[in-house]
Short mmCIF file of C-alpha atoms in Angstrom, two decimals:
data_model
loop_
_atom_site.label_atom_id
_atom_site.label_comp_id
_atom_site.label_asym_id
_atom_site.label_seq_id
_atom_site.Cartn_x
_atom_site.Cartn_y
_atom_site.Cartn_z
CA UNK O 1 64.13 132.15 102.48
CA UNK O 2 65.54 134.14 105.40
CA UNK O 3 65.94 132.19 108.62
CA UNK O 4 64.68 133.51 111.94
CA UNK O 5 67.55 131.82 113.77
CA UNK O 6 70.41 134.34 114.01
CA UNK O 7 73.33 133.39 116.24
CA UNK O 8 76.02 135.78 114.93
CA UNK O 9 75.96 139.59 114.61
CA UNK O 10 78.58 142.31 114.29
CA UNK O 11 77.86 145.73 115.80
CA UNK O 12 79.85 148.93 116.19
CA UNK O 13 79.34 150.26 119.73
CA UNK O 14 80.35 153.60 121.19
CA UNK O 15 79.85 155.04 124.65
CA UNK O 16 79.27 158.72 125.32
CA UNK O 17 82.03 161.17 126.13
CA UNK O 18 81.91 163.18 129.34
CA UNK O 19 80.87 166.81 129.28
CA UNK O 20 83.46 169.47 130.01
CA UNK O 21 83.45 171.46 133.22
CA UNK O 22 82.61 175.15 133.07
CA UNK O 23 85.12 177.92 133.73
CA UNK O 24 82.95 180.81 134.86
CA UNK O 25 83.32 183.66 137.34
CA UNK O 26 80.20 185.07 138.97
CA UNK O 27 79.49 188.72 138.09
CA UNK O 28 76.19 190.09 139.35
CA UNK O 29 74.93 193.40 140.60
CA UNK O 30 76.34 194.43 144.00
CA UNK O 31 78.66 191.42 143.88
CA UNK O 32 81.31 192.02 141.22
CA UNK O 33 83.74 189.48 142.71
CA UNK O 34 81.41 186.56 143.25
CA UNK O 35 84.11 183.97 142.74
CA UNK O 36 84.03 180.78 140.64
CA UNK O 37 80.67 179.14 139.93
CA UNK O 38 81.40 176.84 136.98
CA UNK O 39 79.47 173.58 137.15
CA UNK O 40 80.64 170.04 136.44
CA UNK O 41 80.07 168.26 133.15
CA UNK O 42 77.70 165.32 132.87
CA UNK O 43 78.78 161.70 132.51
CA UNK O 44 78.56 160.02 129.12
CA UNK O 45 76.17 157.13 128.56
CA UNK O 46 77.41 153.54 128.82
CA UNK O 47 76.70 150.49 126.66
CA UNK O 48 75.32 147.72 128.87
CA UNK O 49 74.45 144.14 127.93
CA UNK O 50 71.46 142.62 129.71
CA UNK O 51 70.37 138.98 129.67
CA UNK O 52 66.76 138.40 128.68
CA UNK O 53 65.20 134.93 128.74
CA UNK O 54 62.44 136.10 126.37
CA UNK O 55 64.94 136.20 123.48
CA UNK O 56 66.24 132.98 121.97
CA UNK O 57 68.16 134.39 118.96
CA UNK O 58 69.99 137.59 117.99
CA UNK O 59 67.44 138.39 115.27
CA UNK O 60 66.45 141.71 116.86
CA UNK O 61 70.07 142.90 116.46
CA UNK O 62 70.55 141.60 112.91
CA UNK O 63 70.13 144.96 111.16
CA UNK O 64 71.31 147.22 113.99
CA UNK O 65 74.84 147.94 112.81
CA UNK O 66 75.59 150.92 115.08
CA UNK O 67 74.71 151.52 118.73
CA UNK O 68 75.80 154.89 120.13
CA UNK O 69 75.19 156.19 123.66
CA UNK O 70 74.52 159.85 124.42
CA UNK O 71 77.27 162.30 125.32
CA UNK O 72 77.30 164.11 128.64
CA UNK O 73 76.27 167.75 128.70
CA UNK O 74 78.69 170.57 129.48
CA UNK O 75 78.63 172.30 132.84
CA UNK O 76 77.15 175.78 133.12
CA UNK O 77 77.21 178.94 135.20
CA UNK O 78 75.73 179.10 138.69
CA UNK O 79 77.21 175.66 139.41
CA UNK O 80 74.78 174.01 136.96
CA UNK O 81 75.66 170.35 136.40
CA UNK O 82 75.64 169.04 132.84
CA UNK O 83 73.07 166.41 131.88
CA UNK O 84 74.18 162.79 132.08
CA UNK O 85 74.07 160.81 128.85
CA UNK O 86 71.44 158.09 128.64
CA UNK O 87 72.74 154.53 129.04
CA UNK O 88 71.94 152.08 126.24
CA UNK O 89 70.81 148.60 127.28
CA UNK O 90 71.20 145.79 124.75
CA UNK O 91 68.96 142.82 125.56
CA UNK O 92 70.57 139.54 124.50
CA UNK O 93 69.55 135.89 124.99
CA UNK O 94 71.23 133.97 127.78
CA UNK O 95 74.37 132.27 126.49
CA UNK O 96 75.64 135.21 124.40
CA UNK O 97 79.41 135.60 124.13
CA UNK O 98 81.06 138.86 122.98
CA UNK O 99 84.38 139.15 121.11
CA UNK O 100 86.40 142.09 119.83
CA UNK O 101 85.90 142.05 116.05
CA UNK O 102 89.33 143.57 115.34
CA UNK O 103 91.53 141.45 117.60
CA UNK O 104 89.34 138.38 118.18
CA UNK O 105 89.82 138.68 121.96
CA UNK O 106 87.11 137.44 124.31
CA UNK O 107 85.31 140.36 126.00
CA UNK O 108 82.44 139.11 128.17
CA UNK O 109 79.70 136.52 128.56
CA UNK O 110 76.01 136.82 129.52
CA UNK O 111 74.70 133.64 131.14
CA UNK O 112 71.73 134.51 133.36
CA UNK O 113 68.45 136.34 132.99
CA UNK O 114 68.64 140.05 133.99
CA UNK O 115 72.42 139.80 134.30
CA UNK O 116 74.02 143.12 133.35
CA UNK O 117 77.52 143.54 131.95
CA UNK O 118 79.00 146.98 131.22
CA UNK O 119 80.47 146.61 127.75
CA UNK O 120 81.72 150.19 127.25
CA UNK O 121 81.70 152.67 130.12
CA UNK O 122 80.83 156.28 129.39
CA UNK O 123 83.37 159.01 130.03
CA UNK O 124 83.21 160.93 133.31
CA UNK O 125 82.30 164.60 133.20
CA UNK O 126 84.98 167.18 133.87
CA UNK O 127 85.02 169.28 137.04
CA UNK O 128 84.12 172.96 136.88
CA UNK O 129 86.35 175.66 138.27
CA UNK O 130 84.13 175.83 141.39
CA UNK O 131 85.66 172.50 142.46
CA UNK O 132 89.21 173.90 142.31
CA UNK O 133 88.76 176.89 144.65
CA UNK O 134 91.18 177.03 147.59
CA UNK O 135 92.21 179.56 150.17
CA UNK O 136 95.22 180.53 148.08
CA UNK O 137 93.50 180.28 144.70
CA UNK O 138 90.08 181.80 145.17
CA UNK O 139 89.38 182.44 141.49
CA UNK O 140 90.71 179.48 139.44
CA UNK O 141 90.54 180.14 135.72
CA UNK O 142 90.64 176.56 134.54
CA UNK O 143 88.34 173.54 134.39
CA UNK O 144 88.58 169.89 133.47
CA UNK O 145 87.59 168.47 130.09
CA UNK O 146 85.40 165.37 130.03
CA UNK O 147 86.82 161.90 129.57
CA UNK O 148 86.79 160.62 125.99
CA UNK O 149 84.34 158.04 124.68
CA UNK O 150 85.16 154.37 124.15
CA UNK O 151 84.52 152.64 120.84
CA UNK O 152 84.64 148.99 119.83
CA UNK O 153 83.34 146.81 117.04
CA UNK O 154 82.06 143.63 118.62
CA UNK O 155 80.96 140.18 117.50
CA UNK O 156 78.10 138.57 119.38
CA UNK O 157 77.78 134.80 119.25
CA UNK O 158 74.96 132.81 120.75
CA UNK O 159 75.84 129.48 122.33
CA UNK O 160 72.69 127.53 123.08
CA UNK O 161 72.05 126.41 126.64
CA UNK O 162 70.97 122.76 126.56
CA UNK O 163 71.42 119.62 128.64
CA UNK O 164 72.12 117.13 125.83
CA UNK O 165 73.85 117.91 122.54
CA UNK O 166 73.55 115.65 119.50
CA UNK O 167 76.81 114.95 117.67
CA UNK O 168 77.07 113.01 114.44
CA UNK O 169 77.82 113.02 110.75
CA UNK O 170 75.16 114.12 108.24
CA UNK O 171 72.20 111.73 107.88
CA UNK O 172 72.89 110.08 111.24
CA UNK O 173 69.28 110.51 112.35
CA UNK O 174 69.74 113.44 114.76
CA UNK O 175 66.72 115.44 113.60
CA UNK O 176 64.59 112.30 113.46
CA UNK O 177 65.48 111.48 117.06
CA UNK O 178 64.72 115.02 118.22
CA UNK O 179 61.30 114.95 116.54
CA UNK O 180 60.55 111.53 118.09
CA UNK O 181 61.51 112.53 121.65
CA UNK O 182 60.10 116.08 121.70
CA UNK O 183 57.56 118.33 120.04
CA UNK O 184 60.22 119.99 117.88
CA UNK O 185 59.75 119.59 114.14
CA UNK O 186 63.10 120.10 112.41
CA UNK O 187 63.40 119.54 108.69
CA UNK O 188 63.99 115.87 107.85
CA UNK O 189 65.04 114.57 104.42
CA UNK O 190 67.23 111.87 102.88
CA UNK O 191 70.19 114.04 101.89
CA UNK O 192 73.20 115.51 103.74
CA UNK O 193 72.98 118.83 105.59
CA UNK O 194 69.21 118.87 105.80
CA UNK O 195 69.65 120.68 109.11
CA UNK O 196 71.08 124.13 108.41
CA UNK O 197 70.47 125.66 111.83
CA UNK O 198 70.38 124.36 115.41
CA UNK O 199 67.11 123.16 116.91
CA UNK O 200 66.05 122.82 120.52
CA UNK O 201 63.54 120.36 121.92
CA UNK O 202 62.23 119.62 125.42
CA UNK O 203 62.27 115.89 126.11
CA UNK O 204 59.63 114.78 128.61
CA UNK O 205 60.55 112.24 131.28
CA UNK O 206 58.83 110.54 134.19
CA UNK O 207 57.04 112.48 136.96
CA UNK O 208 56.67 115.61 134.78
CA UNK O 209 60.44 116.02 134.56
CA UNK O 210 62.23 117.06 131.39
CA UNK O 211 65.56 118.05 129.86
CA UNK O 212 66.59 120.11 126.83
CA UNK O 213 68.14 118.51 123.75
CA UNK O 214 70.02 120.45 121.05
CA UNK O 215 70.45 119.32 117.43
CA UNK O 216 73.17 120.93 115.32
CA UNK O 217 74.07 120.44 111.63
CA UNK O 218 76.13 117.37 110.83
CA UNK O 219 79.88 117.34 111.37
CA UNK O 220 82.22 116.17 108.64
CA UNK O 221 85.95 115.50 108.66
CA UNK O 222 87.74 118.84 108.77
CA UNK O 223 84.82 120.71 110.38
CA UNK O 224 87.14 122.31 112.94
CA UNK O 225 89.07 123.81 109.99
CA UNK O 226 85.94 125.33 108.50
CA UNK O 227 84.70 122.57 106.21
CA UNK O 228 80.97 122.02 105.95
CA UNK O 229 78.84 123.77 108.57
CA UNK O 230 80.52 122.37 111.65
CA UNK O 231 82.77 125.30 112.56
CA UNK O 232 79.86 127.70 112.70
CA UNK O 233 77.61 125.54 114.85
CA UNK O 234 80.01 123.50 117.01
CA UNK O 235 79.92 126.31 119.57
CA UNK O 236 76.30 125.43 120.36
CA UNK O 237 77.31 122.23 122.14
CA UNK O 238 80.15 123.81 124.15
CA UNK O 239 77.77 124.50 127.04
CA UNK O 240 75.95 121.14 126.97
CA UNK O 241 76.29 118.92 130.02
CA UNK O 242 76.16 115.69 128.03
CA UNK O 243 77.10 114.77 124.45
CA UNK O 244 75.09 112.10 122.64
CA UNK O 245 77.07 110.67 119.75
CA UNK O 246 74.86 109.22 117.01
CA UNK O 247 76.23 106.75 114.44
CA UNK O 248 74.05 104.70 112.05
CA UNK O 249 74.10 100.96 112.51
CA UNK O 250 74.91 100.36 108.81
CA UNK O 251 78.24 102.21 109.13
CA UNK O 252 81.28 100.18 108.06
CA UNK O 253 83.36 101.01 111.16
CA UNK O 254 81.48 102.54 114.10
CA UNK O 255 84.58 102.90 116.26
CA UNK O 256 86.46 104.75 113.50
CA UNK O 257 83.58 107.15 112.92
CA UNK O 258 83.30 107.77 116.66
CA UNK O 259 87.02 108.55 116.82
CA UNK O 260 86.64 110.94 113.86
CA UNK O 261 83.97 112.90 115.74
CA UNK O 262 86.11 113.00 118.88
CA UNK O 263 89.06 114.36 116.90
CA UNK O 264 86.95 117.18 115.44
CA UNK O 265 85.69 118.16 118.89
CA UNK O 266 89.22 118.08 120.29
CA UNK O 267 90.54 120.34 117.52
CA UNK O 268 87.69 122.79 118.05
CA UNK O 269 87.90 122.87 121.86
CA UNK O 270 89.84 120.28 123.88
CA UNK O 271 87.67 120.96 126.95
CA UNK O 272 84.72 119.32 125.20
CA UNK O 273 86.33 115.91 125.67
CA UNK O 274 85.87 116.28 129.43
CA UNK O 275 82.08 116.14 129.08
CA UNK O 276 80.13 112.94 129.71
CA UNK O 277 79.37 111.00 126.54
CA UNK O 278 76.82 108.42 125.43
CA UNK O 279 76.81 106.55 122.10
CA UNK O 280 73.54 105.82 120.30
CA UNK O 281 73.63 103.40 117.36
CA UNK O 282 70.75 104.55 115.17
CA UNK O 283 68.65 102.96 112.41
CA UNK O 284 68.62 99.61 114.23
CA UNK O 285 65.35 98.69 112.50
CA UNK O 286 67.61 97.71 109.58
CA UNK O 287 69.56 95.26 111.76
CA UNK O 288 68.62 91.85 113.15
CA UNK O 289 69.50 90.52 116.60
CA UNK O 290 72.47 88.51 115.36
CA UNK O 291 74.05 91.53 113.67
CA UNK O 292 73.50 93.68 116.76
CA UNK O 293 75.34 91.12 118.91
CA UNK O 294 78.23 91.17 116.45
CA UNK O 295 78.38 94.97 116.51
CA UNK O 296 78.59 95.06 120.31
CA UNK O 297 82.00 93.41 120.14
CA UNK O 298 83.40 96.21 117.95
CA UNK O 299 82.05 99.19 119.91
CA UNK O 300 84.13 101.50 122.15
CA UNK O 301 84.48 100.31 125.74
CA UNK O 302 84.77 103.69 127.51
CA UNK O 303 81.11 104.80 127.24
CA UNK O 304 77.56 103.53 127.39
CA UNK O 305 76.00 102.32 124.14
CA UNK O 306 72.28 102.21 123.31
CA UNK O 307 70.78 100.71 120.14
CA UNK O 308 67.81 102.77 118.98
CA UNK O 309 65.44 103.33 116.07
CA UNK O 310 63.61 106.66 116.02
CA UNK O 311 61.20 105.37 113.36
CA UNK O 312 59.95 102.30 115.24
CA UNK O 313 60.63 103.65 118.75
CA UNK O 314 63.04 100.83 119.58
CA UNK O 315 65.29 101.67 122.55
CA UNK O 316 63.99 105.23 123.03
CA UNK O 317 62.82 104.65 126.60
CA UNK O 318 66.14 103.04 127.46
CA UNK O 319 67.95 106.01 125.89
CA UNK O 320 66.00 108.50 128.00
CA UNK O 321 66.79 106.48 131.12
CA UNK O 322 70.51 106.49 130.32
CA UNK O 323 70.55 110.22 129.51
CA UNK O 324 68.64 111.12 132.68
CA UNK O 325 70.97 108.99 134.79
CA UNK O 326 74.06 110.61 133.29
CA UNK O 327 72.65 114.13 133.62
CA UNK O 328 71.92 113.61 137.32
CA UNK O 329 75.08 111.70 138.21
CA UNK O 330 77.20 113.30 140.92
CA UNK O 331 80.29 113.49 138.74
CA UNK O 332 78.35 115.31 136.01
CA UNK O 333 76.86 117.79 138.50
CA UNK O 334 80.28 118.57 139.94
CA UNK O 335 81.73 118.97 136.45
CA UNK O 336 78.83 121.26 135.51
CA UNK O 337 79.40 123.50 138.52
CA UNK O 338 83.12 123.70 137.83
CA UNK O 339 82.53 124.41 134.13
CA UNK O 340 80.00 127.10 134.97
CA UNK O 341 82.46 128.88 137.27
CA UNK O 342 85.64 128.44 135.25
CA UNK O 343 84.39 128.27 131.67
CA UNK O 344 87.21 129.63 129.52
CA UNK O 345 86.28 131.08 126.15
CA UNK O 346 89.10 130.87 123.69
CA UNK O 347 90.01 133.89 121.59
CA UNK O 348 89.11 133.70 117.95
CA UNK O 349 91.70 132.50 115.46
CA UNK O 350 92.71 135.52 113.38
CA UNK O 351 93.29 133.31 110.33
CA UNK O 352 89.55 132.51 110.25
CA UNK O 353 88.20 135.75 111.74
CA UNK O 354 88.52 137.91 108.61
CA UNK O 355 86.75 135.38 106.39
CA UNK O 356 84.10 134.79 109.05
CA UNK O 357 83.29 138.50 109.37
CA UNK O 358 83.30 138.95 105.59
CA UNK O 359 80.84 136.12 105.05
CA UNK O 360 78.53 137.44 107.74
CA UNK O 361 78.60 141.00 106.34
CA UNK O 362 77.93 139.70 102.83
CA UNK O 363 74.94 137.66 103.99
CA UNK O 364 73.50 140.63 105.86
CA UNK O 365 74.00 142.97 102.88
CA UNK O 366 72.25 140.54 100.55
CA UNK O 367 69.26 140.40 102.92
CA UNK O 368 69.13 144.19 103.22
CA UNK O 369 69.82 145.24 99.61
CA UNK O 370 68.71 142.13 97.78
CA UNK O 371 72.14 141.43 96.28
CA UNK O 372 75.85 142.10 96.64
CA UNK O 373 76.66 145.56 97.86
CA UNK O 374 80.27 146.19 96.89
CA UNK O 375 80.11 149.96 97.04
CA UNK O 376 81.42 151.46 100.21
CA UNK O 377 78.98 153.58 102.12
CA UNK O 378 80.30 157.10 101.88
CA UNK O 379 78.74 157.95 105.20
CA UNK O 380 80.31 155.14 107.23
CA UNK O 381 83.25 157.25 108.41
CA UNK O 382 81.25 160.39 109.19
CA UNK O 383 80.58 160.70 112.89
CA UNK O 384 77.72 162.61 114.43
CA UNK O 385 77.79 166.40 114.41
CA UNK O 386 78.37 166.39 118.17
CA UNK O 387 81.73 164.65 117.66
CA UNK O 388 83.24 167.40 115.48
CA UNK O 389 85.81 169.23 117.56
CA UNK O 390 85.66 172.97 116.89
CA UNK O 391 88.14 175.47 118.25
CA UNK O 392 85.52 176.77 120.65
CA UNK O 393 85.00 173.21 121.88
CA UNK O 394 88.66 172.85 122.76
CA UNK O 395 89.46 176.24 124.24
CA UNK O 396 87.58 177.65 127.16
CA UNK O 397 86.29 181.12 126.31
CA UNK O 398 85.93 183.11 129.48
CA UNK O 399 83.55 185.79 128.28
CA UNK O 400 81.14 183.68 126.23
CA UNK O 401 79.44 181.30 128.63
CA UNK O 402 75.90 181.81 127.41
CA UNK O 403 73.89 183.81 124.91
CA UNK O 404 73.56 186.80 127.30
CA UNK O 405 77.31 187.42 127.17
CA UNK O 406 77.53 187.60 123.36
CA UNK O 407 77.76 191.10 121.87
CA UNK O 408 75.70 191.30 118.72
CA UNK O 409 76.57 193.61 115.80
CA UNK O 410 73.93 195.75 114.14
CA UNK O 411 73.35 194.84 110.47
CA UNK O 412 73.11 198.54 109.47
CA UNK O 413 76.58 199.19 110.84
CA UNK O 414 77.92 196.36 108.68
CA UNK O 415 76.26 197.78 105.55
CA UNK O 416 77.66 201.27 106.24
CA UNK O 417 81.13 199.77 106.67
CA UNK O 418 80.88 197.95 103.31
CA UNK O 419 79.76 201.13 101.54
CA UNK O 420 82.70 203.00 103.01
CA UNK O 421 85.17 200.38 101.77
CA UNK O 422 83.73 200.50 98.26
CA UNK O 423 83.98 204.34 98.14
CA UNK O 424 87.62 204.16 99.21
CA UNK O 425 88.39 201.83 96.29
#
């Protein structure tokens, strides 16, 4: 079954090229030396990203593999300006990050609603010969060509914007907690990797206040190297203000498991260790008071610990109090402001980029064609007809500026000429 949550797309984008300027000399009745009147070419269309809070996934871009802006029109006689190419606006959810698919370099980031980022700027139109007239060169016989188009294959990744991110191994009770604290209904079952896609829930608090909690698939050892589902979804907690680590109470060594999760986050992005953290020991309905007191002596000392049970509701109110206090602490607010202004997106690792793009293309092809599509599309490399550079498109022809200047040949004259050649043979 196809999921509606799409957080990764690859698109080939191309801006429009600028129209060429016209090289034309004015010749009209009673004014044979009218001088230059070639108009400027139009500007090519740009590709612009625009934040839209009405979108929460990249599903609307899933099957849009190519986005091309319009080219600028060529200048004309009588100082006619070429038409400007239409800009293409791509609406994306807030939190979208763009990378170059070929080099893995970070390109831009869209964080706010209605924020606009020019991804590829269209080429400027060339100047007509009217712009080059001077006192010493009153009839210039040259014009500028338009600037070329820009082209880039991009990768768009969505990083969810949430206040609290849930971090834990599979079957730690993350989805159960989210369903108990909010109206979200993620899939819950007694086997690993029940959660295959991130889920968001709004947790209500006192005085009609609330905060957003994000649940991602479980992290296993080696997730930062691509094992399990962690590498694909760890990016969704990069923007969270607070990380809630969840470890079951029946775990053999809670401190060791907590250190394992920290190591995976550090390998993925060391900046994530600077976020505020809270530890929740889950499934405490299986523990008695004596065992809980014994566990407290073995827990980490550098963060707050809350014992909870999402099934019975034990400790949930205390957990919300702790989370709200941490979210509104002065140190967390300052860190959030600094992170928002100086958030550094790391470039993609080229060793993983090729496999990542291949897997995404294969999944998309299976959804489109219903199976593997190994045959190359023979039309992938064929550009639009407007991109074909003819000789007439490169050289400026002085005498053929419009249809009125073209001398047509009578068909009967051509037939008489052919008959004459045959008789000579």
